[in-house]
Coordinates of C-alpha atoms in Angstrom, one line a residue:
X1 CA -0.4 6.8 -1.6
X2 CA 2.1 6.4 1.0
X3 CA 4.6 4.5 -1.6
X4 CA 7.8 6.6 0.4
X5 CA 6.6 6.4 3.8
X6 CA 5.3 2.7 4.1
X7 CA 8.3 1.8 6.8
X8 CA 7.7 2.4 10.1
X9 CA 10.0 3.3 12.4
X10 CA 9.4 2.0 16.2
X11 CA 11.9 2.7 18.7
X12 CA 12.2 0.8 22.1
X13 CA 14.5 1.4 24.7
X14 CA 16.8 3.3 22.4
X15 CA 17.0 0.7 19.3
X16 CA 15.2 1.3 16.4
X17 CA 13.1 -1.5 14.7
X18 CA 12.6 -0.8 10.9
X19 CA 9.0 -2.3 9.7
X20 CA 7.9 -2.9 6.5
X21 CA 4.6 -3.9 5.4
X22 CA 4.6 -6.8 2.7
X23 CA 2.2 -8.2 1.1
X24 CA 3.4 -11.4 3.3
X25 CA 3.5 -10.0 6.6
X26 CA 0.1 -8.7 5.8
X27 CA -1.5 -12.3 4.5
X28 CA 0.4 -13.9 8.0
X29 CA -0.5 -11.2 10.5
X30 CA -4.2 -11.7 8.9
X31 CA -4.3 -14.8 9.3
X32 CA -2.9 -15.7 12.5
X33 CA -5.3 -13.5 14.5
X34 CA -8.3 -13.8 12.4
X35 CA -8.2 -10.6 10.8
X36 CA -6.9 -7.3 11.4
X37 CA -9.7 -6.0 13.5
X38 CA -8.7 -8.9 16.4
X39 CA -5.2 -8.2 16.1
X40 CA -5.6 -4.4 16.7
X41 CA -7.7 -5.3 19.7
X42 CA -4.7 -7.0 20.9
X43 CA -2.8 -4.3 20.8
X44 CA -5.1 -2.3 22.5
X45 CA -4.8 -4.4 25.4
X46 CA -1.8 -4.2 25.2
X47 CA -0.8 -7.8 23.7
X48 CA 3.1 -8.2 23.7
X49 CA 2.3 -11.5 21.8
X50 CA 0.4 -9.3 19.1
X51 CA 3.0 -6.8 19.4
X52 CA 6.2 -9.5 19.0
X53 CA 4.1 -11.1 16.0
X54 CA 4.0 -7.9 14.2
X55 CA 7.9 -7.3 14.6
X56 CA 8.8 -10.9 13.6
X57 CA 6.7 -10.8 10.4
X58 CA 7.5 -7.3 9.2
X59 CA 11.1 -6.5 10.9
X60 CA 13.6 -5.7 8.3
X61 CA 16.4 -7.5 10.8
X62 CA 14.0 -10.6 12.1
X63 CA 17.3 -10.7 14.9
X64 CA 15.9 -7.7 16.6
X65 CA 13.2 -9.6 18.4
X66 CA 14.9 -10.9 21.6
X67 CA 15.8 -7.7 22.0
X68 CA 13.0 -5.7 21.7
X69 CA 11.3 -8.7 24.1
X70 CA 14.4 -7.3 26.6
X71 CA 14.1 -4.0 26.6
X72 CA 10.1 -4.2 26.8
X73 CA 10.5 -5.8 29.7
X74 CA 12.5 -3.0 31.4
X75 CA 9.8 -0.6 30.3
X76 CA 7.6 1.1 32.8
X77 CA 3.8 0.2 31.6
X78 CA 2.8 3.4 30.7
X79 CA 5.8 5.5 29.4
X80 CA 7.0 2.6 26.4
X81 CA 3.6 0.9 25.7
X82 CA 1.8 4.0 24.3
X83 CA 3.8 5.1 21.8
X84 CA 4.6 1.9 20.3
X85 CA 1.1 0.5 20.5
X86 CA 0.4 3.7 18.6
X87 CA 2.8 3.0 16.1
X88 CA 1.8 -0.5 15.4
X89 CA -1.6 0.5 15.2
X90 CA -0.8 3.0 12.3
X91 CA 1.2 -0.4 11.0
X92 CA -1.5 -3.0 11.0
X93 CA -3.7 -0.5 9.3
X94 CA -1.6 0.2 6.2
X95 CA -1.0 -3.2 6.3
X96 CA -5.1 -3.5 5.9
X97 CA -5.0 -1.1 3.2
X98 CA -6.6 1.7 4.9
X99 CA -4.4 5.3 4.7
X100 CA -6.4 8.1 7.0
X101 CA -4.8 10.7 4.8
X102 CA -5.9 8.9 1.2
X103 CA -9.8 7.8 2.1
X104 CA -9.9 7.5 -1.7
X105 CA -7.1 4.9 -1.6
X106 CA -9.3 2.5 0.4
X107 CA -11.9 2.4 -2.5
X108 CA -10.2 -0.4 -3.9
X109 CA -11.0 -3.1 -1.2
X110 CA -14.4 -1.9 -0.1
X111 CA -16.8 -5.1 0.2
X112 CA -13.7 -7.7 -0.1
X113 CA -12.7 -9.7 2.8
X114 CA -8.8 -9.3 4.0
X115 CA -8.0 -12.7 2.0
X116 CA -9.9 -11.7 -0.9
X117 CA -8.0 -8.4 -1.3
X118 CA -4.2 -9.8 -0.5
X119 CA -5.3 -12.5 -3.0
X120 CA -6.6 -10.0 -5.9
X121 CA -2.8 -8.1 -5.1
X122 CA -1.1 -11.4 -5.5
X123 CA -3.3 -11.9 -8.8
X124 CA -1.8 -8.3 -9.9
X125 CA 1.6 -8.7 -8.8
X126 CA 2.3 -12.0 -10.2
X127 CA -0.3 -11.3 -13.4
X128 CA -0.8 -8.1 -14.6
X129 CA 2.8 -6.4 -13.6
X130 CA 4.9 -10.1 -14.2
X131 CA 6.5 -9.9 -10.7
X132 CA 8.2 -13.4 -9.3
X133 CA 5.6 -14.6 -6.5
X134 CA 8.5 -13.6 -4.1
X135 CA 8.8 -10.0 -5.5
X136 CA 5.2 -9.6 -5.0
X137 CA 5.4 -11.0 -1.5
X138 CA 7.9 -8.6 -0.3
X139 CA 6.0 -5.9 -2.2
X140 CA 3.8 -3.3 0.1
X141 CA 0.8 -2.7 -1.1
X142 CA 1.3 0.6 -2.0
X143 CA 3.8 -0.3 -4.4
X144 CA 1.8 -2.9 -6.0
X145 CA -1.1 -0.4 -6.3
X146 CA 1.1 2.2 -7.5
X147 CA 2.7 -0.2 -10.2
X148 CA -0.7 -1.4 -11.2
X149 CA -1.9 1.9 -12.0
X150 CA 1.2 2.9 -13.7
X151 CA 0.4 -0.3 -15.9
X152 CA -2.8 0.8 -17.1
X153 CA -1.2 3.6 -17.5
X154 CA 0.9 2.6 -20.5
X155 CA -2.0 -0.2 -21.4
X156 CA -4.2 3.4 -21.7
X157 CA -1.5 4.8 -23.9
X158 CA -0.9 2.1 -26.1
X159 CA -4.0 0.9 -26.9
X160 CA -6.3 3.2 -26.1
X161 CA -8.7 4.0 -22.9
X162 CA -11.9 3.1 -24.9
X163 CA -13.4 6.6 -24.9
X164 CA -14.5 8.1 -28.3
X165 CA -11.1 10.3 -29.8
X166 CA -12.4 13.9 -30.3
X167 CA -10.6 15.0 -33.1
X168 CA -9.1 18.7 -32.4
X169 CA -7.7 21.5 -34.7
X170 CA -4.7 23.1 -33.0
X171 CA -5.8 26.9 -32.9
X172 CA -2.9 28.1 -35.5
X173 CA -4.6 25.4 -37.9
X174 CA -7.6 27.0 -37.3
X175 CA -6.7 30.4 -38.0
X176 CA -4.7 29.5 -41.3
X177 CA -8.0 27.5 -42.4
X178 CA -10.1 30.8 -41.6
X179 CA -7.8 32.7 -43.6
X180 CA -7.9 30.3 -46.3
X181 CA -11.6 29.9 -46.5
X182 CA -12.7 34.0 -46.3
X183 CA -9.5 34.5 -49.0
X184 CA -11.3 31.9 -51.2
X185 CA -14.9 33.1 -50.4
X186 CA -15.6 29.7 -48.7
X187 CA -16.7 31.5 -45.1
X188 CA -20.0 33.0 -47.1
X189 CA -24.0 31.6 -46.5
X190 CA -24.7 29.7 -49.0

């Protein structure tokens, strides 16, 4: 899980753009360009419309748009595009759910359209872990995962995981019941 690293960081024309990706700016950026795989085309083309909607749904400061629409403009095309195409890339796919460097991660929304995973999240956040809707909104969905599995966690140690309880002696027990047993003539064939 990438529960400390889920901000990215672009930087454009010297000013640094903090993004964050909620469960909200997940369900919008989804939504509005009809799933993730047509928004990351965008940006492969180099969109500044995709790139814009990205910053205005996930910016920490929503005020650094105009900005960042400034200095874009004063980029040469090749030198300021790249890296921050890049780095939205990388952005739009955590907020998808898929982490390169945790494959097992992705598991969890295999065969699940986009909607029907941020809608199963928003079931967990607001359900299972009691979050306010807007907590769970401005939750990434690392932290909900992470949350939800800490949950079962303490369900697991409260009540059980369902698996038969193999009762074990600790080995001093043992030994003292050995000792017991041959001193009483109890370790003999009967």
């Amino acid at each position: 899980m990438r529960l400390a690293e889920d901000t990215i960081i672009v930087r454009v024309d010297g000013q640094e753009i903090i993004l964050r990706p909620t469960l909200r700016a997940a369900y919008r950026l989804e939504r509005q360009f009809g799933g993730f795989a047509a928004l990351l085309r965008q940006l492969l083309d180099g969109s500044l419309a995709a790139m814009a909607a990205i910053i205005r749904e996930a910016a920490s400061e929503p005020s650094a748009l105009p900005e960042f629409l400034e200095s874009v403009e004063r980029l040469p095309m090749r030198t300021g595009f790249d890296s921050l195409r890049a780095s939205l890339m990388s952005f739009v796919c955590v907020l998808a759910g898929i982490e390169p460097d945790q494959p097992g991660d992705n598991d969890a929304s295999a065969g699940m359209t986009a909607n029907e995973f941020h809608n199963r999240l928003f079931r967990i956040g607001t359900g299972w872990l009691g979050w306010t809707p807007e907590v769970t909104w401005n939750a990434t969905i690392s932290e909900i995962r992470v949350a939800y599995e800490g949950r079962l966690e303490m369900l697991k140690a409260i009540f059980g995981d369902g698996k038969p309880q193999v009762e074990t002696i600790p080995e001093e027990a043992g030994i003292a019941a050995l000792k017991v047993m041959a001193a009483t003539g109890q370790n003999k064939a009967a």
